[in-house]
Coordinates of C-alpha atoms in Angstrom, one line a residue:
M1 CA -15.4 4.7 -91.6
S2 CA -18.6 6.6 -92.4
T3 CA -21.5 6.0 -90.0
N4 CA -24.8 7.5 -89.2
K5 CA -24.3 7.4 -85.6
K6 CA -22.2 10.3 -84.2
I7 CA -19.1 8.8 -82.6
N8 CA -16.1 10.6 -81.0
R9 CA -12.5 10.7 -82.3
F10 CA -11.4 7.8 -79.9
E11 CA -14.2 5.5 -81.2
K12 CA -13.3 6.6 -84.8
L13 CA -9.6 5.6 -83.9
Q14 CA -10.7 2.1 -83.0
L15 CA -12.6 1.8 -86.3
L16 CA -9.5 2.8 -88.1
A17 CA -7.5 0.2 -86.2
E18 CA -9.9 -2.5 -87.3
S19 CA -10.1 -1.2 -90.9
S20 CA -6.3 -0.9 -91.2
G21 CA -5.5 -4.0 -89.5
V22 CA -3.4 -2.6 -86.7
D23 CA -3.2 -3.6 -83.1
G24 CA -2.5 -0.3 -81.6
F25 CA -1.2 3.1 -82.2
L26 CA 2.1 4.9 -81.3
F27 CA 1.9 8.7 -81.7
T28 CA 5.0 10.8 -81.6
S29 CA 3.7 14.1 -83.2
P30 CA 2.7 16.9 -80.8
A31 CA -0.6 17.3 -82.9
S32 CA -1.8 13.8 -82.6
I33 CA -0.6 13.5 -79.0
K34 CA -2.8 16.6 -78.2
C35 CA -5.7 15.2 -80.0
F36 CA -5.9 11.9 -78.3
S37 CA -4.5 12.6 -74.9
G38 CA -4.9 16.3 -74.1
Y39 CA -1.2 16.8 -73.5
Y40 CA 0.3 19.8 -75.1
F41 CA 4.0 20.8 -75.5
N42 CA 4.9 24.5 -75.8
F43 CA 6.8 24.2 -79.1
E44 CA 8.2 27.8 -79.0
T45 CA 11.3 26.5 -77.1
G46 CA 12.1 24.2 -79.8
P47 CA 13.7 20.7 -79.5
S48 CA 15.1 20.2 -76.0
P49 CA 18.8 19.1 -75.5
F50 CA 17.5 17.1 -72.5
Q51 CA 14.7 15.0 -74.3
L52 CA 14.5 12.6 -77.0
L53 CA 10.8 13.5 -77.3
P54 CA 8.7 15.5 -74.9
A55 CA 5.9 12.7 -75.0
A56 CA 4.9 9.5 -76.9
L57 CA 1.4 8.1 -76.7
F58 CA 0.6 4.4 -77.1
I59 CA -3.0 3.4 -77.6
S60 CA -3.8 -0.4 -77.5
L61 CA -6.5 -1.9 -79.6
Q62 CA -8.9 -1.9 -76.7
G63 CA -8.3 1.9 -76.3
K64 CA -6.0 1.9 -73.4
R65 CA -3.9 5.1 -73.5
S66 CA -0.4 5.2 -72.1
L67 CA 1.5 8.5 -72.1
L68 CA 5.4 8.5 -71.6
L69 CA 6.4 12.1 -70.6
A70 CA 9.9 13.6 -69.9
D71 CA 10.1 14.2 -66.2
S72 CA 10.3 17.9 -66.8
E73 CA 6.7 17.8 -68.4
T74 CA 4.9 16.8 -65.1
D75 CA 3.0 20.2 -64.9
K76 CA 0.8 19.2 -67.9
G77 CA -1.4 16.8 -66.1
N78 CA -4.3 19.1 -65.7
L79 CA -4.7 19.2 -69.6
L80 CA -5.2 15.4 -70.0
Q81 CA -8.5 14.1 -71.2
G82 CA -10.0 11.1 -69.4
D83 CA -8.2 8.0 -68.2
V84 CA -4.7 8.3 -69.4
E85 CA -1.9 6.1 -67.8
L86 CA 1.2 8.3 -67.1
S87 CA 4.9 7.3 -67.2
F88 CA 7.9 9.4 -66.9
Y89 CA 11.4 9.1 -68.1
D90 CA 14.6 10.8 -66.8
S91 CA 15.4 13.8 -68.8
Y92 CA 17.4 16.6 -67.3
V93 CA 20.0 15.5 -64.7
Y94 CA 23.1 17.1 -63.4
E95 CA 24.7 14.5 -61.0
N96 CA 25.2 11.9 -63.7
P97 CA 25.8 12.1 -67.6
L98 CA 22.7 12.5 -69.7
H99 CA 21.0 9.3 -70.7
F100 CA 17.6 10.4 -71.8
E101 CA 17.6 8.6 -75.0
E102 CA 18.3 5.3 -73.5
D103 CA 15.7 5.9 -70.6
F104 CA 13.0 7.0 -73.0
L105 CA 13.4 3.9 -75.2
L106 CA 13.6 1.5 -72.2
K107 CA 10.4 3.0 -70.7
L108 CA 8.5 3.1 -74.1
T109 CA 9.4 -0.6 -75.0
T110 CA 8.2 -1.6 -71.5
I111 CA 4.9 0.0 -72.2
I112 CA 4.7 -1.7 -75.6
G113 CA 5.8 -5.0 -74.2
S114 CA 3.1 -4.9 -71.4
H115 CA 0.5 -5.6 -74.2
R116 CA 2.1 -9.0 -74.8
Y117 CA 1.6 -9.1 -78.4
P118 CA 3.5 -12.0 -80.0
K119 CA 3.0 -10.5 -83.3
A120 CA 1.5 -7.1 -83.9
M121 CA 1.1 -4.2 -86.4
I122 CA 1.4 -0.8 -84.8
G123 CA 0.1 2.3 -86.6
I124 CA 2.5 5.3 -86.8
E125 CA 2.8 8.7 -88.5
K126 CA 6.1 8.1 -90.6
N127 CA 7.2 11.6 -90.9
S128 CA 7.2 12.3 -87.1
F129 CA 8.7 9.0 -86.1
P130 CA 12.4 9.1 -84.9
F131 CA 14.7 6.6 -86.5
S132 CA 16.1 5.7 -83.0
L133 CA 12.7 4.7 -81.9
Y134 CA 12.3 2.6 -85.0
E135 CA 15.6 0.8 -84.3
A136 CA 14.7 0.1 -80.7
I137 CA 11.3 -1.5 -81.5
N138 CA 12.9 -3.4 -84.4
N139 CA 15.5 -4.8 -82.0
Q140 CA 13.4 -5.4 -79.0
F141 CA 10.3 -6.8 -81.0
P142 CA 11.4 -8.2 -84.3
T143 CA 7.9 -9.5 -85.0
I144 CA 6.2 -6.1 -84.6
K145 CA 5.6 -4.3 -87.8
L146 CA 5.0 -0.5 -88.2
S147 CA 2.3 0.7 -90.5
D148 CA 2.0 4.3 -91.7
I149 CA -1.6 5.5 -91.0
T150 CA -1.0 9.2 -91.7
A151 CA -3.4 9.7 -94.6
S152 CA -6.4 7.9 -92.8
L153 CA -5.5 9.8 -89.5
S154 CA -5.6 13.1 -91.3
Y155 CA -9.1 12.4 -92.5
L156 CA -10.2 11.3 -89.1
K157 CA -8.8 14.4 -87.3
A158 CA -10.3 16.7 -89.9
I159 CA -13.8 16.2 -88.3
K160 CA -13.7 17.6 -84.8
D161 CA -15.6 16.7 -81.6
E162 CA -17.4 19.4 -79.7
D163 CA -14.6 19.8 -77.1
E164 CA -12.3 20.4 -79.9
I165 CA -14.4 23.1 -81.5
E166 CA -14.7 24.8 -78.2
L167 CA -10.9 24.9 -77.7
I168 CA -10.5 26.3 -81.3
R169 CA -13.2 28.9 -80.4
Q170 CA -11.0 30.0 -77.5
A171 CA -7.9 30.3 -79.7
A172 CA -10.1 32.1 -82.4
H173 CA -11.2 34.6 -79.7
L174 CA -7.6 35.6 -79.2
A175 CA -7.2 36.2 -83.0
D176 CA -10.4 38.5 -82.6
I177 CA -8.6 40.4 -79.9
G178 CA -5.5 40.8 -81.9
Q179 CA -7.5 42.2 -84.9
A180 CA -9.3 44.7 -82.8
A181 CA -5.9 45.7 -81.2
V182 CA -4.4 46.4 -84.7
L183 CA -7.2 48.9 -85.4
K184 CA -6.9 50.4 -81.9
Y185 CA -3.0 51.0 -82.0
A186 CA -2.0 51.3 -85.7
A187 CA -0.8 54.9 -86.4
E188 CA 1.7 56.9 -88.5
G189 CA 5.2 56.6 -87.1
I190 CA 5.0 53.3 -85.4
T191 CA 7.1 50.3 -86.6
E192 CA 5.4 47.0 -87.7
L193 CA 7.1 45.4 -84.7
G194 CA 6.1 48.1 -82.4
L195 CA 2.5 47.6 -83.5
F196 CA 2.7 43.9 -83.1
S197 CA 4.2 44.0 -79.5
K198 CA 1.1 46.0 -78.3
V199 CA -1.1 43.5 -80.3
R200 CA 0.5 40.5 -78.7
L201 CA 0.4 41.9 -75.2
E202 CA -3.4 42.3 -75.4
M203 CA -3.8 38.7 -76.7
E204 CA -1.7 37.1 -74.0
M205 CA -3.1 39.2 -71.3
A206 CA -6.4 38.0 -72.4
A207 CA -5.2 34.4 -72.5
G208 CA -3.4 34.8 -69.0
T209 CA -0.3 32.9 -70.5
R210 CA 2.4 33.0 -73.3
V211 CA 0.7 32.2 -76.5
P212 CA 2.7 30.7 -79.5
M213 CA 1.5 32.0 -82.7
M214 CA 2.2 32.5 -86.5
T215 CA 1.9 36.0 -87.6
D216 CA 1.8 38.0 -90.9
L217 CA 1.9 41.8 -90.1
V218 CA 3.1 43.9 -92.9
S219 CA 2.5 47.4 -94.2
G220 CA 2.7 49.4 -97.4
A221 CA 3.9 47.7 -100.5
E222 CA 4.7 44.5 -98.5
T223 CA 1.0 43.8 -98.4
A224 CA 1.2 42.8 -102.0
S225 CA 3.5 40.0 -101.0
G226 CA 0.8 38.4 -98.8
G227 CA 2.7 38.9 -95.5
R228 CA 5.7 38.1 -93.4
N229 CA 6.7 38.6 -89.8
P230 CA 6.5 42.1 -88.6
G231 CA 9.8 44.2 -89.1
Y232 CA 11.4 47.6 -88.4
R233 CA 9.5 49.3 -91.2
I234 CA 7.8 52.5 -90.1
I235 CA 4.2 52.8 -91.0
Q236 CA 3.3 55.8 -93.2
K237 CA 0.1 57.7 -93.8
N238 CA -2.3 55.9 -96.1
D239 CA -0.3 52.6 -95.8
L240 CA -2.3 49.3 -95.7
I241 CA -1.7 47.0 -92.9
L242 CA -2.4 43.3 -93.5
S243 CA -2.5 41.4 -90.2
D244 CA -3.0 37.6 -90.0
F245 CA -2.8 36.0 -86.6
T246 CA -2.9 32.2 -86.0
P247 CA -2.6 31.8 -82.2
C248 CA -2.2 28.3 -80.7
L249 CA -3.9 28.0 -77.2
N250 CA -3.3 24.8 -75.4
G251 CA -2.7 22.9 -78.5
Y252 CA -5.5 24.2 -80.8
W253 CA -5.2 26.8 -83.4
G254 CA -7.3 29.9 -84.3
D255 CA -7.0 32.0 -87.4
S256 CA -8.0 35.4 -88.7
C257 CA -6.9 38.0 -91.3
N258 CA -7.9 41.6 -91.8
T259 CA -6.5 44.4 -93.9
M260 CA -6.9 48.0 -93.0
I261 CA -5.6 51.4 -94.0
V262 CA -3.9 54.1 -91.9
G263 CA -5.6 57.1 -93.5
T264 CA -8.1 57.4 -96.4
P265 CA -8.5 54.5 -99.1
T266 CA -8.6 55.3 -102.8
D267 CA -11.6 54.4 -104.6
Q268 CA -9.8 51.3 -106.2
Q269 CA -8.8 50.1 -102.7
Q270 CA -12.2 50.6 -101.3
K271 CA -13.6 48.6 -104.2
V272 CA -11.3 45.7 -103.9
F273 CA -11.8 45.6 -100.0
T274 CA -15.6 45.3 -100.7
L275 CA -15.0 42.6 -103.5
V276 CA -12.8 40.6 -101.1
K277 CA -15.3 40.7 -98.4
G278 CA -17.9 39.7 -100.8
A279 CA -15.8 36.7 -101.9
L280 CA -15.3 35.7 -98.2
E281 CA -19.0 35.9 -97.7
T282 CA -19.6 33.8 -100.9
G283 CA -17.2 31.1 -99.5
I284 CA -19.0 31.1 -96.3
A285 CA -22.2 30.6 -98.0
A286 CA -21.0 27.8 -100.1
I287 CA -19.9 25.6 -97.2
R288 CA -22.4 23.0 -96.1
P289 CA -22.1 19.2 -95.8
G290 CA -21.9 17.3 -99.0
V291 CA -20.0 19.8 -101.1
E292 CA -16.6 19.3 -102.5
A293 CA -13.8 21.4 -100.9
R294 CA -12.8 22.6 -104.3
S295 CA -16.2 24.1 -105.2
V296 CA -15.7 26.7 -102.2
D297 CA -12.4 27.6 -103.6
L298 CA -14.0 28.0 -107.1
A299 CA -16.8 30.2 -105.8
M300 CA -14.4 32.7 -104.1
R301 CA -12.0 32.8 -107.2
K302 CA -15.1 33.4 -109.5
H303 CA -16.3 36.2 -107.3
L304 CA -12.9 38.0 -107.7
A305 CA -12.4 37.2 -111.3
E306 CA -13.0 40.7 -112.6
E307 CA -10.4 42.3 -110.4
G308 CA -7.6 39.6 -110.2
N309 CA -7.0 36.6 -108.0
F310 CA -4.6 35.1 -105.4
G311 CA -1.8 32.7 -105.8
H312 CA -2.5 30.6 -102.8
H313 CA -5.1 28.4 -101.3
G314 CA -8.5 29.7 -100.7
G315 CA -8.5 28.1 -97.2
H316 CA -7.6 25.2 -95.0
G317 CA -8.7 23.0 -92.1
V318 CA -7.5 24.1 -88.6
G319 CA -7.3 22.0 -85.5
T320 CA -4.2 20.7 -83.6
V321 CA -2.3 21.7 -86.8
Y322 CA -2.7 25.2 -88.3
H323 CA -3.0 23.9 -91.7
E324 CA -4.8 20.5 -92.2
E325 CA -7.5 19.0 -94.2
P326 CA -9.8 19.9 -95.7
R327 CA -7.6 22.1 -98.0
I328 CA -9.7 24.5 -100.0
V329 CA -7.9 24.4 -103.2
P330 CA -8.8 23.8 -106.9
Y331 CA -8.0 20.1 -106.9
N332 CA -9.4 18.8 -103.6
T333 CA -12.6 16.6 -104.1
M334 CA -12.9 16.0 -100.3
I335 CA -16.5 16.1 -99.3
L336 CA -17.2 18.6 -96.4
E337 CA -18.7 17.1 -93.3
P338 CA -20.2 18.5 -90.1
G339 CA -17.2 19.0 -87.5
M340 CA -14.8 20.1 -89.9
V341 CA -13.3 23.6 -89.0
I342 CA -12.1 25.8 -92.0
A343 CA -10.3 29.0 -92.4
L344 CA -11.3 30.8 -95.6
E345 CA -8.8 33.6 -96.9
P346 CA -9.6 35.2 -100.3
A347 CA -7.3 37.9 -101.4
I348 CA -6.4 40.3 -104.3
Y349 CA -2.7 41.4 -104.6
K350 CA -1.8 44.3 -106.8
N351 CA 1.7 45.7 -107.8
D352 CA 2.1 47.7 -104.5
W353 CA -0.6 46.7 -102.1
G354 CA -2.8 43.7 -101.4
I355 CA -5.9 42.9 -99.4
R356 CA -6.8 39.5 -97.7
L357 CA -9.6 38.8 -95.4
E358 CA -10.1 35.6 -93.4
H359 CA -12.8 34.0 -91.2
L360 CA -12.8 30.6 -89.4
V361 CA -16.0 28.6 -89.8
A362 CA -17.3 25.3 -88.3
V363 CA -19.3 23.0 -90.8
T364 CA -22.8 22.2 -89.3
E365 CA -25.5 19.9 -90.3
Q366 CA -27.2 22.9 -91.9
G367 CA -24.2 25.0 -93.2
C368 CA -21.6 26.6 -91.1
D369 CA -21.1 28.6 -88.0
V370 CA -18.6 31.6 -88.2
I371 CA -16.2 31.0 -85.3
T372 CA -14.2 34.3 -85.5
K373 CA -16.3 37.3 -84.6
F374 CA -14.3 40.1 -85.6
Q375 CA -16.0 42.4 -87.9
H376 CA -13.5 43.2 -90.9
S377 CA -12.9 46.9 -91.0
F378 CA -10.9 48.7 -93.7
E379 CA -10.8 52.1 -91.7
Q380 CA -10.2 52.9 -88.1

């Protein structure tokens, strides 16, 4: 799929269709639907009791995009990218019994049937494909075969278009705001949850909307664990606070981590903070087109070797999923390419405290561009 001409993700998808022998794609994962249509489902509410799926996207070999939405999702039209044909199925009703599954399957098989393939191979992501949908296609179109294209699609999506990188920048800006708010509000006597409520308020006021996010916000000895959701623990003098924010804004994720202290660090803590910051800078310097993902991981671990190391990935790709390719791990030989967006997060964890720092970067033709702008600070 490699080419010297810069092509967008829709053109890459057509090349993927040709190379994998499929005649179209049927996407049912929120991440791929966002990537190829613009539609975004706020997943914080969880699975709906009134929907089979909030959406399904069918893309023909010619690139025609047909998006089937639950009728309760009609307010998402402003997020759509380009020419997307919309259809709706009945989800929530109250005057008659719920038949959303039947209506969804009927509308979707009608969309597929309109392309009049006597025989076809349709690319799907197996792990997000409902069995009821598999049965319906198999019964309605016995000559159509389904082919799992997850692996090829993950590589395609790892290289972002400029509009995607801009959306990631917007999400990353919220992470920056969150880190600045931790420094602003952290104090003795406040609980982790109380601190997070202030931080989240600033992030959502900046976004102008509710923002789903993954969060580590821990204090004291819990920083040695790498993190968890904030709890009722009261922050004490000289506690470390580890804050890792991964906000999702309109379907694209940001990511940032800082570790600070409420009080005065010991000499060893200051040394480790400086060392981890140096490892992060080393990782950033190692990122450029043509290098293997594992070499970036190795560079950071080598920098930290004198003081210890961390028992998790050195980084990961970010996009419509908060953790995607390229994984910055010791085994990954994937070659970095311009357009990849990567979070780097080296750390050192001691017995009763730990320090992790993280930046989000975009691979460029010359090296990389740091997307998160927050300057890591150990002291307020």
